[in-house]
């Protein structure tokens, strides 16, 4: 039995804070007390330094840039997600985002823990500055693009709820009058009185920001994430040229990063194509979300390629 | 008819069509990630897939999409080609419009710069195409193995495999590369820590560079690049025939997956010994197994004789032992069939031992064996294993397109960043939100602040 490395203990503390924060965000949903949400945000902010120091100590323990295997990589992406969430919340107060953002963060850290590798040396192919730039960009871009999908999912939910409210507005139920755009308060009276799952869900989703706002947030994260992803893929090509003498080889990992890239390129085109905005664009980012995680895990664990040493 | 063609062209060059074509690319590429691919996956997996999905693959091949080589399939190329044609039309029309606007001195709006960015981004794909095709066509790509102490010229004949581009002029550089030493230091867990080939380049007979080539640190000289790809063991084997002549003195390159057990062959065509009653000299050959770190297992054989058999241990050369399965007869080298350096054709040969048994030959030792001689006598010959070398397997290539590929990357990023960031930045400046150090303006990483007005604008204008 080797003693638990400091990095892993800190990792555990960060996860504990994040789980507590998630519970807070979930409690906030029905009770809608600002103080609960603020406490939850505070818990994320408390866990964040542990997360950061865990990554730094891991780098010191292993003696290399801490993105050398799937444990480190998952931890890195979860850190980007947690950081981005904090920035959004502190700057723009998107508290409802806490639920999906913390679920993604905790899920990534859970996977990291399941695939834990003790700190150690890297295989020779991984000793490279180009690789460091490449994986750092890819992890950052993954974490950022996740938010475009989360906002897109919110957008889809809000759009559905708006449609639901419109459709039921004419009916003799407690939902009457909700479509007037007043937002949450009207729904609370309607949904609270009438009960039922669908009205309740629609009411909850109508507390999200307006659909157009969510759509623009989603777009904004593609705008930030897509160039970083593009840059990361290019740096991967430079690394491939340096290490193996080929900048592109349709290796499964490369192929999947290309897929993600094309998905978001399609998204950008869809946004400027008349009639593809909104729902279809949102669905594309959701596909992008699936593709990013397929790239990360499915390819590493089930499909072998030159990159598959990253499994260890 | 002209009307139809015009309509078709209009539809074809619409961005919606571009989206569908990109979705098509996605589909093909997805198949490529889940189906094992020739050249990038293990050959066994490819064969297995073809065995179990033969009908499906035949059907797909019929439509130009052989499933195990989708990245070089006709359908993929046709799709890429049509994307490029649509892209060309788009780039030409938009480029002309931009030039006209520039020449006529229209106002340089943020929109204008955004369009230049988009134009640059899309145009850079053509440069990429040129860089890739030109680099591959005028270059070559091959595999070369060099044993420690060996010096090999960069010429066509020195390659194990070589693919030359269509426009390659056929002139290899001809300089020589010598592998001085190879080392693969192991980590505590037995995994290699690094692969290091110390090589010297001789140009015109004079040493010009000495360098450690390792993964991530290649040797580039005269536009040809050597990349460390793999390595293997090369036992030095000396064979003396019954007259005492040295008839073979070579390091045999053995291949292996995990380096704890490697296999290969040795062929001695010029053994130069005439078996009694035969009219041509005999040849010998052997299949070899090398355990660099052999583990001895005592076994009790016939008549309670104790003997040692060997099995694999680690990957370091702690106790190298060769197992030799010897054959005598005709190596079949004159049959004209292509010769594989890693396999032995024994159709014209007899095993030296009746049951084709192998014998063990530890390093620094030699064995003396007998062959029939005239008058029912015997003649002794020896096989010695004086030392163990390593060889390095290099991926060698010439690709002059690489700098152009990198230049394309810079143009692509410039175009993309101009489109996505410069335009919103200029727009914001116009609206009077000057970039100051005030908190709400630190948002340079979050362009297009979310005020609802801009959102509505977007909804209305698109
Ligand atoms: C079939 C060929 C293509 C056509 C006809 C096409 C057309 C267009 C057009 C008309 C725009 C709007 C430009 C503007 O507003 O200034 C655009 C934007 C863009 N295209 Fe393409 N494109 C094609 C291929 C591609 C490809 C292969 C990619 C990369 C994967 C790509 C990536 C982009 C990006 C990132 C934008 C910026 C999106 C934006 O304006 O917000 N395009 N494209």
CSV table of N, CA and C in Angstrom, one decimal, chain A residues 215 219 222-223 226 230 258-282 284-285, chain B residues 12-23 25-26 83-84 86-88 90-91 94 114-115 117-126 412 416 419-420 458 462:
chain,number,residue,atom,x,y,z
A,215,UNK,N,-29.9,31.2,-26.4
A,215,UNK,CA,-29.3,30.9,-27.7
A,215,UNK,C,-28.0,31.8,-27.8
A,219,UNK,N,-24.2,30.4,-28.4
A,219,UNK,CA,-23.4,30.8,-29.5
A,219,UNK,C,-22.1,31.4,-29.0
A,222,UNK,N,-19.6,28.8,-28.3
A,222,UNK,CA,-19.0,28.2,-29.5
A,222,UNK,C,-18.0,29.1,-30.1
A,223,UNK,N,-18.3,30.4,-30.0
A,223,UNK,CA,-17.3,31.4,-30.5
A,223,UNK,C,-16.0,31.4,-29.7
A,226,UNK,N,-14.7,27.2,-30.2
A,226,UNK,CA,-14.4,26.6,-31.6
A,226,UNK,C,-12.9,27.0,-32.0
A,230,UNK,N,-10.0,24.4,-32.8
A,230,UNK,CA,-9.3,24.5,-34.0
A,230,UNK,C,-7.8,24.6,-33.8
A,258,UNK,N,-11.7,15.7,-35.4
A,258,UNK,CA,-12.1,16.3,-36.6
A,258,UNK,C,-13.7,16.3,-36.6
A,259,UNK,N,-14.3,15.2,-36.2
A,259,UNK,CA,-15.7,15.1,-36.1
A,259,UNK,C,-16.3,16.3,-35.3
A,260,UNK,N,-15.7,16.4,-34.1
A,260,UNK,CA,-16.2,17.5,-33.2
A,260,UNK,C,-16.1,18.8,-33.9
A,261,UNK,N,-14.9,19.0,-34.6
A,261,UNK,CA,-14.7,20.3,-35.3
A,261,UNK,C,-15.7,20.5,-36.3
A,262,UNK,N,-16.0,19.5,-37.1
A,262,UNK,CA,-17.0,19.7,-38.2
A,262,UNK,C,-18.4,19.9,-37.6
A,263,UNK,N,-18.7,19.3,-36.5
A,263,UNK,CA,-20.0,19.5,-35.9
A,263,UNK,C,-20.2,20.9,-35.5
A,264,UNK,N,-19.2,21.5,-34.9
A,264,UNK,CA,-19.3,22.9,-34.5
A,264,UNK,C,-19.2,23.9,-35.7
A,265,UNK,N,-18.5,23.5,-36.8
A,265,UNK,CA,-18.4,24.3,-38.0
A,265,UNK,C,-19.8,24.3,-38.6
A,266,UNK,N,-20.5,23.1,-38.6
A,266,UNK,CA,-21.9,23.0,-39.1
A,266,UNK,C,-22.8,24.0,-38.2
A,267,UNK,N,-22.5,24.0,-36.9
A,267,UNK,CA,-23.3,24.9,-36.1
A,267,UNK,C,-23.1,26.3,-36.5
A,268,UNK,N,-21.9,26.7,-36.8
A,268,UNK,CA,-21.6,28.1,-37.2
A,268,UNK,C,-22.4,28.4,-38.5
A,269,UNK,N,-22.3,27.5,-39.4
A,269,UNK,CA,-23.0,27.7,-40.7
A,269,UNK,C,-24.5,27.7,-40.4
A,270,UNK,N,-25.0,26.8,-39.6
A,270,UNK,CA,-26.4,26.8,-39.3
A,270,UNK,C,-26.9,28.1,-38.8
A,271,UNK,N,-26.1,28.7,-38.0
A,271,UNK,CA,-26.6,30.0,-37.4
A,271,UNK,C,-26.8,31.1,-38.4
A,272,UNK,N,-25.9,31.1,-39.4
A,272,UNK,CA,-26.1,32.1,-40.4
A,272,UNK,C,-27.0,31.7,-41.6
A,273,UNK,N,-27.5,30.5,-41.5
A,273,UNK,CA,-28.4,30.0,-42.6
A,273,UNK,C,-29.8,30.3,-42.1
A,274,UNK,N,-30.6,30.9,-42.9
A,274,UNK,CA,-32.0,31.3,-42.5
A,274,UNK,C,-32.8,30.0,-42.2
A,275,UNK,N,-33.4,30.0,-41.1
A,275,UNK,CA,-34.3,28.9,-40.8
A,275,UNK,C,-33.6,27.8,-39.9
A,276,UNK,N,-32.3,27.9,-39.8
A,276,UNK,CA,-31.6,26.9,-39.0
A,276,UNK,C,-31.2,27.3,-37.6
A,277,UNK,N,-31.5,28.6,-37.4
A,277,UNK,CA,-31.2,29.1,-36.0
A,277,UNK,C,-32.0,28.4,-35.0
A,278,UNK,N,-31.7,28.7,-33.7
A,278,UNK,CA,-32.5,28.2,-32.7
A,278,UNK,C,-32.5,26.7,-32.5
A,279,UNK,N,-33.6,26.1,-32.7
A,279,UNK,CA,-33.7,24.7,-32.3
A,279,UNK,C,-32.7,23.8,-33.0
A,280,UNK,N,-32.6,23.9,-34.3
A,280,UNK,CA,-31.7,23.0,-35.0
A,280,UNK,C,-30.3,23.3,-34.6
A,281,UNK,N,-29.9,24.6,-34.5
A,281,UNK,CA,-28.6,24.9,-34.0
A,281,UNK,C,-28.3,24.3,-32.6
A,282,UNK,N,-29.3,24.4,-31.8
A,282,UNK,CA,-29.1,23.9,-30.4
A,282,UNK,C,-28.9,22.4,-30.4
A,284,UNK,N,-27.5,20.7,-32.7
A,284,UNK,CA,-26.2,20.4,-33.2
A,284,UNK,C,-25.2,20.5,-32.1
A,285,UNK,N,-25.3,21.5,-31.2
A,285,UNK,CA,-24.3,21.6,-30.1
A,285,UNK,C,-24.5,20.4,-29.2
B,12,UNK,N,-26.7,24.2,-55.3
B,12,UNK,CA,-25.5,23.5,-54.9
B,12,UNK,C,-24.6,24.4,-54.1
B,13,UNK,N,-24.5,25.7,-54.5
B,13,UNK,CA,-23.6,26.6,-53.8
B,13,UNK,C,-24.2,27.3,-52.6
B,14,UNK,N,-25.5,26.9,-52.2
B,14,UNK,CA,-26.1,27.4,-51.0
B,14,UNK,C,-25.4,26.9,-49.8
B,15,UNK,N,-25.4,27.7,-48.8
B,15,UNK,CA,-24.8,27.2,-47.6
B,15,UNK,C,-25.5,26.0,-47.0
B,16,UNK,N,-26.8,25.9,-47.2
B,16,UNK,CA,-27.6,24.7,-46.7
B,16,UNK,C,-27.0,23.4,-47.3
B,17,UNK,N,-26.7,23.5,-48.6
B,17,UNK,CA,-26.1,22.3,-49.3
B,17,UNK,C,-24.7,22.0,-48.6
B,18,UNK,N,-24.0,23.1,-48.3
B,18,UNK,CA,-22.7,22.9,-47.7
B,18,UNK,C,-22.9,22.1,-46.4
B,19,UNK,N,-23.9,22.5,-45.6
B,19,UNK,CA,-24.2,21.8,-44.4
B,19,UNK,C,-24.4,20.3,-44.6
B,20,UNK,N,-25.3,20.0,-45.6
B,20,UNK,CA,-25.6,18.6,-45.9
B,20,UNK,C,-24.3,17.9,-46.3
B,21,UNK,N,-23.5,18.5,-47.1
B,21,UNK,CA,-22.2,17.8,-47.5
B,21,UNK,C,-21.3,17.6,-46.3
B,22,UNK,N,-21.3,18.6,-45.4
B,22,UNK,CA,-20.4,18.4,-44.2
B,22,UNK,C,-21.0,17.3,-43.3
B,23,UNK,N,-22.3,17.2,-43.3
B,23,UNK,CA,-22.9,16.0,-42.5
B,23,UNK,C,-22.5,14.7,-43.2
B,25,UNK,N,-19.7,14.1,-44.8
B,25,UNK,CA,-18.4,13.9,-44.4
B,25,UNK,C,-18.3,13.3,-43.0
B,26,UNK,N,-19.2,13.9,-42.1
B,26,UNK,CA,-19.3,13.3,-40.7
B,26,UNK,C,-19.6,11.8,-40.7
B,83,UNK,N,-17.4,19.5,-52.1
B,83,UNK,CA,-17.3,20.5,-51.1
B,83,UNK,C,-16.3,21.6,-51.6
B,84,UNK,N,-15.2,21.1,-52.1
B,84,UNK,CA,-14.2,22.1,-52.6
B,84,UNK,C,-14.7,22.9,-53.7
B,86,UNK,N,-17.9,23.7,-54.4
B,86,UNK,CA,-18.8,24.7,-53.8
B,86,UNK,C,-18.1,25.8,-53.1
B,87,UNK,N,-17.1,25.4,-52.4
B,87,UNK,CA,-16.3,26.4,-51.6
B,87,UNK,C,-15.6,27.3,-52.5
B,88,UNK,N,-15.1,26.8,-53.7
B,88,UNK,CA,-14.4,27.7,-54.6
B,88,UNK,C,-15.3,28.7,-55.2
B,90,UNK,N,-18.0,29.9,-53.7
B,90,UNK,CA,-18.3,30.8,-52.6
B,90,UNK,C,-17.1,31.8,-52.5
B,91,UNK,N,-15.9,31.3,-52.5
B,91,UNK,CA,-14.8,32.1,-52.2
B,91,UNK,C,-14.6,33.1,-53.3
B,94,UNK,N,-17.5,35.8,-53.2
B,94,UNK,CA,-17.4,36.7,-52.1
B,94,UNK,C,-16.1,37.5,-52.2
B,114,UNK,N,-15.2,41.5,-41.0
B,114,UNK,CA,-15.7,40.1,-40.7
B,114,UNK,C,-15.7,39.2,-41.9
B,115,UNK,N,-16.2,39.9,-43.0
B,115,UNK,CA,-16.3,39.1,-44.2
B,115,UNK,C,-14.9,38.7,-44.8
B,117,UNK,N,-12.4,38.2,-42.9
B,117,UNK,CA,-11.9,37.1,-42.0
B,117,UNK,C,-12.5,35.8,-42.5
B,118,UNK,N,-13.8,35.8,-42.8
B,118,UNK,CA,-14.5,34.6,-43.3
B,118,UNK,C,-13.9,34.1,-44.6
B,119,UNK,N,-13.6,35.1,-45.5
B,119,UNK,CA,-13.0,34.8,-46.8
B,119,UNK,C,-11.6,34.1,-46.6
B,120,UNK,N,-10.8,34.7,-45.7
B,120,UNK,CA,-9.5,34.2,-45.5
B,120,UNK,C,-9.6,32.7,-44.9
B,121,UNK,N,-10.5,32.5,-44.0
B,121,UNK,CA,-10.7,31.2,-43.4
B,121,UNK,C,-11.0,30.2,-44.4
B,122,UNK,N,-12.0,30.5,-45.3
B,122,UNK,CA,-12.4,29.5,-46.3
B,122,UNK,C,-11.3,29.3,-47.3
B,123,UNK,N,-10.7,30.4,-47.7
B,123,UNK,CA,-9.6,30.3,-48.8
B,123,UNK,C,-8.5,29.5,-48.3
B,124,UNK,N,-8.2,29.6,-47.0
B,124,UNK,CA,-7.0,28.8,-46.5
B,124,UNK,C,-7.2,27.3,-46.7
B,125,UNK,N,-8.4,26.8,-46.9
B,125,UNK,CA,-8.6,25.4,-47.1
B,125,UNK,C,-8.0,25.0,-48.5
B,126,UNK,N,-8.0,26.0,-49.4
B,126,UNK,CA,-7.4,25.6,-50.7
B,126,UNK,C,-5.9,25.5,-50.6
B,412,UNK,N,-5.6,30.2,-41.3
B,412,UNK,CA,-6.9,29.7,-40.9
B,412,UNK,C,-7.3,30.4,-39.6
B,416,UNK,N,-10.3,33.0,-38.8
B,416,UNK,CA,-11.3,32.7,-37.9
B,416,UNK,C,-11.4,33.7,-36.8
B,419,UNK,N,-12.9,36.9,-38.0
B,419,UNK,CA,-14.4,36.8,-38.2
B,419,UNK,C,-15.1,36.8,-36.9
B,420,UNK,N,-14.6,36.0,-35.9
B,420,UNK,CA,-15.4,35.8,-34.7
B,420,UNK,C,-15.1,36.9,-33.7
B,458,UNK,N,-30.1,40.4,-33.8
B,458,UNK,CA,-29.7,39.2,-34.4
B,458,UNK,C,-31.0,38.4,-35.0
B,462,UNK,N,-31.5,38.0,-39.1
B,462,UNK,CA,-31.2,36.7,-39.8
B,462,UNK,C,-32.4,35.9,-40.1
